Amino acid sequence: MSLNTRTYRLEDLSELEYEVRIGSVSENSYKKIMILKFSGVYGFGSRGNSDARYMSAIGKAVLEAWRPDGLVIDLSDMQYDWGDELDLVFDVGSEISRYRPFPLALTVGPKSEEAVRTLLLGVGSEDGIESAGWVFRSVEEGWAYIASQFAT
């Protein structure tokens, strides 16, 4: 019997690269924060749909593998100009948050800030990215935001 199949890997979806770093909220804390960094060029418009699906799948996989208490998604080195499906990535961790608080922060850089701002706040919005409340310009700010969620 011959099966008509083809081999697939998540990496077939995207040329983006990712990196995971995990650290403790503080020296005396058992709470862990994960930084999930994506770098490369996100496809413009619908050409980015497979990038978004890849990022979402990677996000879900690394959360399942290491089970952090909070997540910083770092897009500071990723070029993103437009594509609605990027918001799939902002949903990573939502399944966890149904059962316990799971703080999420997003960091942007010069190659992604304006497009992320318009995706989140609308094309006609004049508000800055910081008005989203959970989006920052540095990993350190995102980390501090997550850590503050555990300070209660």
Short mmCIF file of C-alpha atoms in Angstrom, two decimals:
data_model
loop_
_atom_site.label_atom_id
_atom_site.label_comp_id
_atom_site.label_asym_id
_atom_site.label_seq_id
_atom_site.Cartn_x
_atom_site.Cartn_y
_atom_site.Cartn_z
CA MET A 1 0.00 0.00 0.00
CA SER A 2 1.39 3.38 -0.97
CA LEU A 3 0.39 6.48 0.95
CA ASN A 4 0.30 9.74 -0.92
CA THR A 5 1.80 12.01 1.75
CA ARG A 6 4.29 14.80 2.02
CA THR A 7 6.51 15.69 4.98
CA TYR A 8 5.84 19.02 6.70
CA ARG A 9 7.69 20.97 9.38
CA LEU A 10 6.72 24.19 11.13
CA GLU A 11 9.81 25.81 9.66
CA ASP A 12 8.25 25.35 6.20
CA LEU A 13 5.73 28.07 7.06
CA SER A 14 8.16 30.91 7.64
CA GLU A 15 11.70 32.16 7.34
CA LEU A 16 11.38 34.04 10.63
CA GLU A 17 13.71 32.97 13.41
CA TYR A 18 12.88 32.75 17.07
CA GLU A 19 14.73 32.67 20.37
CA VAL A 20 13.49 31.81 23.86
CA ARG A 21 14.95 33.17 27.10
CA ILE A 22 13.55 32.53 30.58
CA GLY A 23 14.37 34.14 33.88
CA SER A 24 13.03 34.60 37.39
CA VAL A 25 10.96 37.65 38.20
CA SER A 26 13.37 38.32 41.07
CA GLU A 27 16.07 36.55 43.04
CA ASN A 28 13.58 35.33 45.63
CA SER A 29 10.74 34.45 43.27
CA TYR A 30 9.74 31.14 41.79
CA LYS A 31 7.77 32.99 39.08
CA LYS A 32 9.34 32.77 35.62
CA ILE A 33 9.05 35.16 32.69
CA MET A 34 9.69 34.01 29.15
CA ILE A 35 10.96 36.28 26.38
CA LEU A 36 9.99 34.95 22.95
CA LYS A 37 11.84 36.93 20.32
CA PHE A 38 11.07 36.83 16.61
CA SER A 39 13.42 38.27 14.01
CA GLY A 40 13.44 38.52 10.25
CA VAL A 41 10.97 39.95 7.74
CA TYR A 42 7.25 39.32 8.19
CA GLY A 43 5.49 38.98 4.83
CA PHE A 44 3.45 41.99 3.71
CA GLY A 45 -0.33 41.62 3.84
CA SER A 46 -1.62 38.13 3.18
CA ARG A 47 1.93 36.95 2.38
CA GLY A 48 2.46 37.17 6.15
CA ASN A 49 -0.37 34.78 7.01
CA SER A 50 1.95 31.77 7.21
CA ASP A 51 4.39 33.84 9.31
CA ALA A 52 1.57 34.59 11.77
CA ARG A 53 0.54 30.92 11.95
CA TYR A 54 4.17 29.92 12.48
CA MET A 55 4.64 32.50 15.26
CA SER A 56 1.42 31.41 16.95
CA ALA A 57 2.37 27.72 16.77
CA ILE A 58 5.86 28.39 18.11
CA GLY A 59 4.39 30.53 20.90
CA LYS A 60 1.98 27.79 21.97
CA ALA A 61 4.70 25.14 21.78
CA VAL A 62 7.24 27.03 23.91
CA LEU A 63 4.60 27.89 26.51
CA GLU A 64 3.67 24.23 26.76
CA ALA A 65 7.31 23.15 26.92
CA TRP A 66 8.51 25.56 29.63
CA ARG A 67 5.28 26.78 31.30
CA PRO A 68 6.34 30.30 32.32
CA ASP A 69 4.17 32.55 34.48
CA GLY A 70 4.30 35.47 32.04
CA LEU A 71 5.40 36.20 28.48
CA VAL A 72 7.13 39.04 26.65
CA ILE A 73 6.75 38.72 22.88
CA ASP A 74 9.68 40.62 21.43
CA LEU A 75 9.27 41.98 17.89
CA SER A 76 12.00 44.59 18.26
CA ASP A 77 14.17 42.99 15.54
CA MET A 78 11.37 41.92 13.22
CA GLN A 79 10.32 43.94 10.20
CA TYR A 80 6.54 44.15 10.07
CA ASP A 81 4.80 46.51 7.67
CA TRP A 82 1.27 45.13 7.49
CA GLY A 83 -0.78 41.96 7.84
CA ASP A 84 -3.90 41.45 9.95
CA GLU A 85 -3.12 37.92 11.03
CA LEU A 86 -0.27 39.08 13.27
CA ASP A 87 -2.97 39.48 15.91
CA LEU A 88 -3.00 35.66 16.18
CA VAL A 89 0.32 36.03 17.99
CA PHE A 90 -1.19 38.43 20.53
CA ASP A 91 -3.55 35.63 21.55
CA VAL A 92 -0.72 33.28 22.61
CA GLY A 93 -1.26 32.44 26.27
CA SER A 94 -5.00 33.17 26.22
CA GLU A 95 -5.78 29.51 26.97
CA ILE A 96 -3.63 29.73 30.10
CA SER A 97 -5.29 32.97 31.20
CA ARG A 98 -8.64 31.18 31.38
CA TYR A 99 -7.34 29.28 34.41
CA ARG A 100 -4.91 31.69 36.06
CA PRO A 101 -3.54 35.16 35.49
CA PHE A 102 -1.05 35.11 32.63
CA PRO A 103 0.47 38.52 31.94
CA LEU A 104 1.53 39.29 28.39
CA ALA A 105 3.62 42.15 27.07
CA LEU A 106 4.70 43.01 23.54
CA THR A 107 7.82 44.90 22.56
CA VAL A 108 8.29 46.64 19.24
CA GLY A 109 11.19 48.31 17.49
CA PRO A 110 11.66 50.82 14.68
CA LYS A 111 10.89 48.18 12.03
CA SER A 112 7.57 47.15 13.60
CA GLU A 113 6.22 49.91 15.84
CA GLU A 114 4.10 51.90 13.41
CA ALA A 115 2.46 48.89 11.77
CA VAL A 116 1.73 47.26 15.14
CA ARG A 117 0.34 50.58 16.38
CA THR A 118 -2.11 50.83 13.48
CA LEU A 119 -3.07 47.15 13.80
CA LEU A 120 -3.90 47.56 17.49
CA LEU A 121 -5.26 51.10 17.57
CA GLY A 122 -6.58 51.63 14.04
CA VAL A 123 -5.21 53.27 10.92
CA GLY A 124 -6.78 56.64 11.77
CA SER A 125 -5.64 56.65 15.38
CA GLU A 126 -3.19 59.32 16.47
CA ASP A 127 -2.52 57.63 19.83
CA GLY A 128 0.99 56.38 20.52
CA ILE A 129 1.77 52.70 20.93
CA GLU A 130 2.04 53.11 24.71
CA SER A 131 -1.71 53.82 24.91
CA ALA A 132 -2.32 50.09 24.34
CA GLY A 133 -1.07 49.59 27.91
CA TRP A 134 0.79 46.32 27.28
CA VAL A 135 3.04 47.32 24.35
CA PHE A 136 6.52 48.72 24.98
CA ARG A 137 9.63 49.86 23.13
CA SER A 138 12.08 47.71 25.08
CA VAL A 139 12.24 44.23 26.52
CA GLU A 140 13.16 45.74 29.89
CA GLU A 141 9.91 47.74 29.96
CA GLY A 142 7.92 44.66 28.97
CA TRP A 143 9.68 42.61 31.66
CA ALA A 144 8.97 45.27 34.30
CA TYR A 145 5.29 45.32 33.28
CA ILE A 146 5.03 41.53 33.68
CA ALA A 147 6.95 41.59 36.97
CA SER A 148 4.62 44.29 38.32
CA GLN A 149 1.70 41.92 37.79
CA PHE A 150 3.25 39.58 40.38
CA ALA A 151 4.03 42.31 42.92
CA THR A 152 0.63 42.08 44.61
#
